[in-house]
Short mmCIF file of C-alpha atoms and ligand atoms in Angstrom, two decimals:
data_model
loop_
_atom_site.label_atom_id
_atom_site.label_comp_id
_atom_site.label_asym_id
_atom_site.label_seq_id
_atom_site.Cartn_x
_atom_site.Cartn_y
_atom_site.Cartn_z
CA MET A 14 -236.61 -25.59 -24.25
CA ASN A 15 -233.94 -23.22 -25.45
CA ILE A 16 -232.83 -20.81 -22.71
CA ILE A 17 -230.72 -17.82 -23.61
CA LYS A 18 -229.30 -15.71 -20.79
CA LEU A 19 -227.93 -12.32 -21.82
CA ALA A 20 -226.39 -9.40 -19.97
CA ASN A 21 -229.19 -6.84 -20.12
CA GLU A 22 -232.48 -5.79 -21.71
CA VAL A 23 -230.75 -4.25 -24.73
CA GLU A 24 -229.16 -7.59 -25.59
CA VAL A 25 -232.43 -9.42 -24.95
CA ALA A 26 -234.32 -7.11 -27.31
CA LYS A 27 -231.65 -7.44 -29.99
CA LYS A 28 -231.81 -11.23 -29.92
CA ALA A 29 -235.62 -11.33 -29.79
CA ALA A 30 -235.88 -8.98 -32.78
CA GLU A 31 -233.38 -11.10 -34.72
CA ILE A 32 -235.52 -14.20 -34.16
CA ILE A 33 -238.70 -12.41 -35.29
CA GLU A 34 -236.95 -10.92 -38.33
CA GLU A 35 -235.60 -14.32 -39.29
CA GLU A 36 -239.12 -15.78 -39.11
CA VAL A 37 -240.46 -13.07 -41.44
CA LYS A 38 -237.50 -13.36 -43.83
CA GLN A 39 -238.06 -17.13 -44.10
CA ASN A 40 -241.78 -16.63 -44.68
CA ARG A 41 -243.07 -13.27 -45.82
CA ASN A 42 -246.64 -14.44 -45.03
CA ALA A 43 -245.73 -15.26 -41.45
CA VAL A 44 -248.44 -15.07 -38.81
CA LEU A 45 -247.03 -13.51 -35.65
CA GLY A 46 -248.55 -13.58 -32.19
CA LEU A 47 -247.65 -10.33 -30.44
CA ALA A 48 -247.51 -9.09 -26.86
CA THR A 49 -247.80 -5.76 -25.07
CA GLY A 50 -246.42 -4.52 -21.76
CA SER A 51 -243.03 -3.01 -21.14
CA SER A 52 -241.06 -6.15 -22.10
CA PRO A 53 -241.43 -6.03 -25.92
CA ILE A 54 -240.99 -2.26 -26.40
CA LEU A 55 -237.26 -2.39 -27.18
CA THR A 56 -237.75 -5.45 -29.37
CA TYR A 57 -240.33 -3.54 -31.41
CA GLN A 58 -237.92 -0.61 -31.72
CA ASN A 59 -235.34 -2.98 -33.19
CA LEU A 60 -237.91 -4.30 -35.68
CA ILE A 61 -238.72 -0.73 -36.73
CA LYS A 62 -235.01 -0.05 -37.22
CA ALA A 63 -234.61 -3.18 -39.33
CA PHE A 64 -237.62 -2.18 -41.44
CA LYS A 65 -236.27 1.35 -41.96
CA ALA A 66 -232.93 -0.11 -43.01
CA ASN A 67 -234.80 -2.19 -45.64
CA GLU A 68 -233.76 -5.41 -43.97
CA VAL A 69 -237.27 -6.75 -43.52
CA SER A 70 -240.80 -6.10 -44.79
CA PHE A 71 -244.03 -6.83 -42.94
CA SER A 72 -246.31 -6.11 -45.90
CA ASP A 73 -247.67 -9.68 -46.04
CA VAL A 74 -247.44 -10.45 -42.34
CA LYS A 75 -250.50 -10.96 -40.16
CA THR A 76 -250.50 -10.41 -36.42
CA PHE A 77 -252.71 -11.56 -33.56
CA ASN A 78 -252.28 -9.85 -30.22
CA LEU A 79 -252.56 -11.79 -27.00
CA ASP A 80 -254.90 -9.62 -25.04
CA GLU A 81 -256.80 -6.37 -24.52
CA TYR A 82 -258.31 -4.56 -21.55
CA GLU A 83 -262.07 -4.70 -21.48
CA GLY A 84 -263.74 -1.33 -21.94
CA LEU A 85 -260.75 0.69 -23.17
CA GLN A 86 -261.44 2.15 -26.60
CA PRO A 87 -258.67 1.83 -29.23
CA THR A 88 -258.06 5.57 -28.82
CA HIS A 89 -257.29 5.16 -25.09
CA PRO A 90 -253.51 5.46 -24.65
CA GLN A 91 -253.45 2.43 -22.33
CA SER A 92 -255.46 0.19 -24.64
CA TYR A 93 -253.36 -2.50 -26.21
CA ARG A 94 -254.64 -1.57 -29.68
CA TYR A 95 -253.30 1.95 -29.15
CA PHE A 96 -250.03 0.53 -27.79
CA MET A 97 -249.50 -1.70 -30.81
CA ASN A 98 -250.24 1.04 -33.33
CA ASP A 99 -248.03 3.49 -31.46
CA GLN A 100 -245.12 1.18 -30.63
CA LEU A 101 -244.97 -0.84 -33.86
CA PHE A 102 -247.66 -0.86 -36.53
CA ASN A 103 -247.56 2.87 -37.37
CA HIS A 104 -243.83 2.63 -38.09
CA ILE A 105 -243.65 -0.41 -40.37
CA ASP A 106 -245.29 -1.45 -43.63
CA ILE A 107 -247.82 -3.87 -42.13
CA LYS A 108 -251.40 -3.49 -43.39
CA ILE A 109 -253.38 -2.39 -40.37
CA GLU A 110 -256.31 -4.59 -41.46
CA ASN A 111 -254.00 -7.58 -41.03
CA THR A 112 -253.47 -6.81 -37.34
CA TYR A 113 -255.90 -8.31 -34.87
CA VAL A 114 -256.56 -7.64 -31.18
CA PRO A 115 -259.17 -9.59 -29.22
CA GLU A 116 -261.36 -6.77 -28.12
CA GLY A 117 -264.98 -7.01 -29.10
CA ILE A 118 -265.23 -3.22 -29.47
CA ASN A 119 -264.46 -2.87 -33.14
CA ASN A 120 -262.26 -5.83 -33.87
CA VAL A 121 -262.75 -9.58 -33.53
CA ARG A 122 -265.05 -10.94 -30.83
CA PRO A 123 -263.07 -13.15 -28.41
CA GLU A 124 -265.20 -16.19 -29.19
CA SER A 125 -264.23 -15.99 -32.89
CA TYR A 126 -260.54 -15.30 -32.28
CA ASP A 127 -259.18 -18.85 -32.19
CA GLU A 128 -261.22 -19.74 -35.29
CA LEU A 129 -259.81 -16.72 -37.14
CA ILE A 130 -256.26 -17.67 -36.16
CA LYS A 131 -256.91 -21.18 -37.49
CA GLU A 132 -258.38 -19.85 -40.76
CA ASN A 133 -255.15 -17.90 -41.24
CA GLY A 134 -253.03 -21.02 -40.85
CA GLY A 135 -252.19 -20.71 -37.14
CA ILE A 136 -249.55 -18.63 -35.40
CA ASP A 137 -246.03 -19.32 -36.65
CA LEU A 138 -244.23 -17.47 -33.86
CA GLN A 139 -245.80 -16.25 -30.63
CA LEU A 140 -244.00 -13.56 -28.64
CA LEU A 141 -244.73 -13.57 -24.90
CA GLY A 142 -243.91 -11.46 -21.87
CA LEU A 143 -244.32 -12.85 -18.37
CA GLY A 144 -246.29 -11.56 -15.40
CA VAL A 145 -244.62 -11.48 -11.97
CA ASN A 146 -247.21 -14.09 -10.91
CA GLY A 147 -246.40 -16.27 -13.93
CA HIS A 148 -249.27 -15.13 -16.13
CA VAL A 149 -248.91 -15.24 -19.90
CA GLY A 150 -251.28 -13.02 -21.85
CA PHE A 151 -253.80 -12.26 -19.10
CA ASN A 152 -254.08 -15.90 -18.06
CA GLU A 153 -253.82 -15.53 -14.32
CA PRO A 154 -252.99 -18.32 -11.83
CA GLY A 155 -255.85 -20.83 -11.77
CA THR A 156 -256.65 -20.51 -15.49
CA SER A 157 -257.41 -23.85 -17.13
CA PHE A 158 -254.71 -25.23 -19.42
CA GLU A 159 -257.57 -25.94 -21.86
CA SER A 160 -258.64 -22.28 -22.08
CA LEU A 161 -259.28 -20.56 -25.40
CA THR A 162 -259.70 -16.82 -26.04
CA SER A 163 -262.27 -15.38 -23.63
CA GLU A 164 -263.12 -12.66 -21.15
CA VAL A 165 -260.96 -12.98 -18.02
CA ASP A 166 -260.64 -11.38 -14.60
CA LEU A 167 -257.35 -9.73 -13.70
CA ALA A 168 -255.59 -10.76 -10.50
CA GLN A 169 -255.27 -8.02 -7.86
CA GLU A 170 -251.47 -8.28 -8.17
CA THR A 171 -251.66 -7.65 -11.92
CA ILE A 172 -253.94 -4.64 -11.39
CA GLU A 173 -251.43 -3.22 -8.89
CA VAL A 174 -248.37 -3.85 -11.06
CA ASN A 175 -250.03 -2.38 -14.16
CA ALA A 176 -251.42 0.60 -12.21
CA LYS A 177 -247.89 1.48 -11.15
CA LYS A 178 -246.31 0.93 -14.57
CA PHE A 179 -248.95 2.33 -16.90
CA PHE A 180 -251.77 4.16 -15.06
CA ASN A 181 -249.81 6.62 -12.86
CA GLY A 182 -250.45 4.43 -9.84
CA ASP A 183 -254.23 4.98 -10.04
CA LEU A 184 -255.78 1.59 -9.25
CA SER A 185 -259.27 2.81 -10.13
CA GLU A 186 -258.18 3.47 -13.74
CA VAL A 187 -257.11 -0.13 -14.42
CA PRO A 188 -259.85 -2.32 -15.90
CA THR A 189 -260.54 -5.41 -13.79
CA LYS A 190 -261.43 -7.52 -16.82
CA ALA A 191 -259.74 -8.23 -20.11
CA TYR A 192 -259.97 -10.39 -23.20
CA SER A 193 -257.12 -12.83 -23.52
CA MET A 194 -256.02 -15.64 -25.75
CA GLY A 195 -256.23 -18.77 -23.61
CA LEU A 196 -253.38 -21.03 -22.60
CA LYS A 197 -254.47 -23.58 -25.20
CA SER A 198 -254.57 -20.85 -27.86
CA ILE A 199 -250.98 -19.94 -26.97
CA MET A 200 -249.85 -23.57 -26.97
CA ASN A 201 -251.27 -23.95 -30.50
CA ALA A 202 -248.54 -21.63 -31.83
CA LYS A 203 -245.85 -23.44 -33.80
CA LYS A 204 -243.03 -21.61 -32.00
CA ILE A 205 -242.99 -19.57 -28.81
CA LEU A 206 -240.52 -16.85 -27.82
CA LEU A 207 -240.74 -15.54 -24.25
CA ILE A 208 -238.75 -12.56 -23.03
CA ALA A 209 -238.30 -11.44 -19.43
CA THR A 210 -236.05 -8.81 -17.93
CA GLY A 211 -235.45 -7.37 -14.48
CA GLU A 212 -235.38 -8.79 -10.99
CA SER A 213 -239.17 -8.73 -10.54
CA LYS A 214 -239.42 -11.60 -13.06
CA ALA A 215 -236.80 -13.84 -11.43
CA GLU A 216 -239.26 -15.86 -9.34
CA ALA A 217 -241.61 -16.44 -12.28
CA ILE A 218 -238.74 -17.51 -14.55
CA ASN A 219 -237.55 -19.93 -11.89
CA ALA A 220 -241.09 -21.31 -11.56
CA LEU A 221 -241.47 -21.59 -15.33
CA LEU A 222 -238.44 -23.86 -15.46
CA ASN A 223 -238.55 -25.64 -12.13
CA ALA A 224 -241.99 -25.58 -10.45
CA THR A 225 -244.46 -28.45 -10.81
CA ILE A 226 -246.42 -27.98 -14.03
CA SER A 227 -249.74 -26.71 -12.74
CA GLU A 228 -252.34 -23.98 -13.06
CA ASP A 229 -250.79 -22.26 -10.01
CA TRP A 230 -248.05 -21.03 -12.36
CA PRO A 231 -249.69 -20.61 -15.81
CA CYS A 232 -246.27 -20.22 -17.47
CA THR A 233 -245.31 -23.81 -16.54
CA ILE A 234 -247.56 -25.03 -19.37
CA LEU A 235 -244.84 -23.88 -21.76
CA ARG A 236 -242.70 -26.85 -20.67
CA ASN A 237 -245.21 -29.03 -22.58
CA HIS A 238 -244.51 -27.19 -25.86
CA LYS A 239 -241.91 -28.57 -28.25
CA ASP A 240 -240.44 -25.33 -29.55
CA VAL A 241 -239.95 -22.65 -26.91
CA THR A 242 -237.14 -20.12 -26.65
CA ILE A 243 -236.78 -18.11 -23.46
CA ILE A 244 -234.56 -15.05 -23.39
CA VAL A 245 -233.73 -13.46 -20.04
CA ASP A 246 -231.33 -10.84 -18.79
CA SER A 247 -229.02 -11.55 -15.86
CA GLU A 248 -231.54 -10.20 -13.32
CA ALA A 249 -234.57 -12.15 -14.52
CA GLY A 250 -232.32 -15.20 -14.80
CA LYS A 251 -230.62 -14.87 -11.44
CA LEU A 252 -232.38 -17.87 -9.83
CA ILE A 253 -231.79 -20.30 -12.68
C1 GLP B 307 -249.25 -7.67 -18.73
C2 GLP B 307 -249.78 -8.25 -20.07
C3 GLP B 307 -248.95 -9.41 -20.49
C4 GLP B 307 -247.51 -9.04 -20.27
C5 GLP B 307 -247.23 -9.05 -18.80
C6 GLP B 307 -245.87 -8.51 -18.41
O1 GLP B 307 -250.24 -7.49 -17.78
N1 GLP B 307 -251.13 -8.61 -20.13
O2 GLP B 307 -249.24 -9.75 -21.83
O3 GLP B 307 -246.68 -9.96 -20.89
O4 GLP B 307 -248.27 -8.42 -18.08
O5 GLP B 307 -245.83 -7.14 -18.52
P1 GLP B 307 -244.50 -6.31 -18.59
O6 GLP B 307 -243.83 -6.67 -19.86
O7 GLP B 307 -244.93 -4.88 -18.57
O8 GLP B 307 -243.69 -6.70 -17.42
#
């Protein structure tokens, strides 16, 4: 596992974007696994900058997003489809039909998602954020390490954190279910890049690296993968 500790979120985003750009420059048909949440926003801004400076093209890239809230239409500002279009896809030259979100509303049904990823050659590089409880995607503590893409229940802690960050603190607005790539789906990626910033992630980062590998901390499964890079800022990395 390659662990990179940098000063702050700006540095983390710069490094993460460089790694993604490099992947796409090496292989213009790259298949990227993408994440939502606050963590990747700055990274996506750097990718947009690189595209606008003609340093990289996404015209032949395909993307598969990790997860989606159940019941939020793509036009809902807190849906992950909306987030991806707004934060990245609308600003680069990717073909929107080459971007997938597991949603079941008007994109791929969760039960076909892993098959579709496979048909496209598998994910070359999977970007991940990290939940404060160690979730990756929406795979909450207790999720089987064998899980594939499916409908999942959100942990109360996740609902509370996401209500505060994205739903103006209104718990009743946060869906209680989601569709998520499973832990096995994530482990099938050829390379994994996880980014975490801020003090709230310190415990989960410590667990990822040092806790017993178990379903209590879903992120510990990443220690079984042969090509993982973890980039943290000084706060998220303060216990390691
Ligand atoms: C969310 C998402 C995850 C994300 C994580 C961290 O609930 N489902 O994919 O990585 O929690 O979110 P954030 O980056 O906002 O801290």
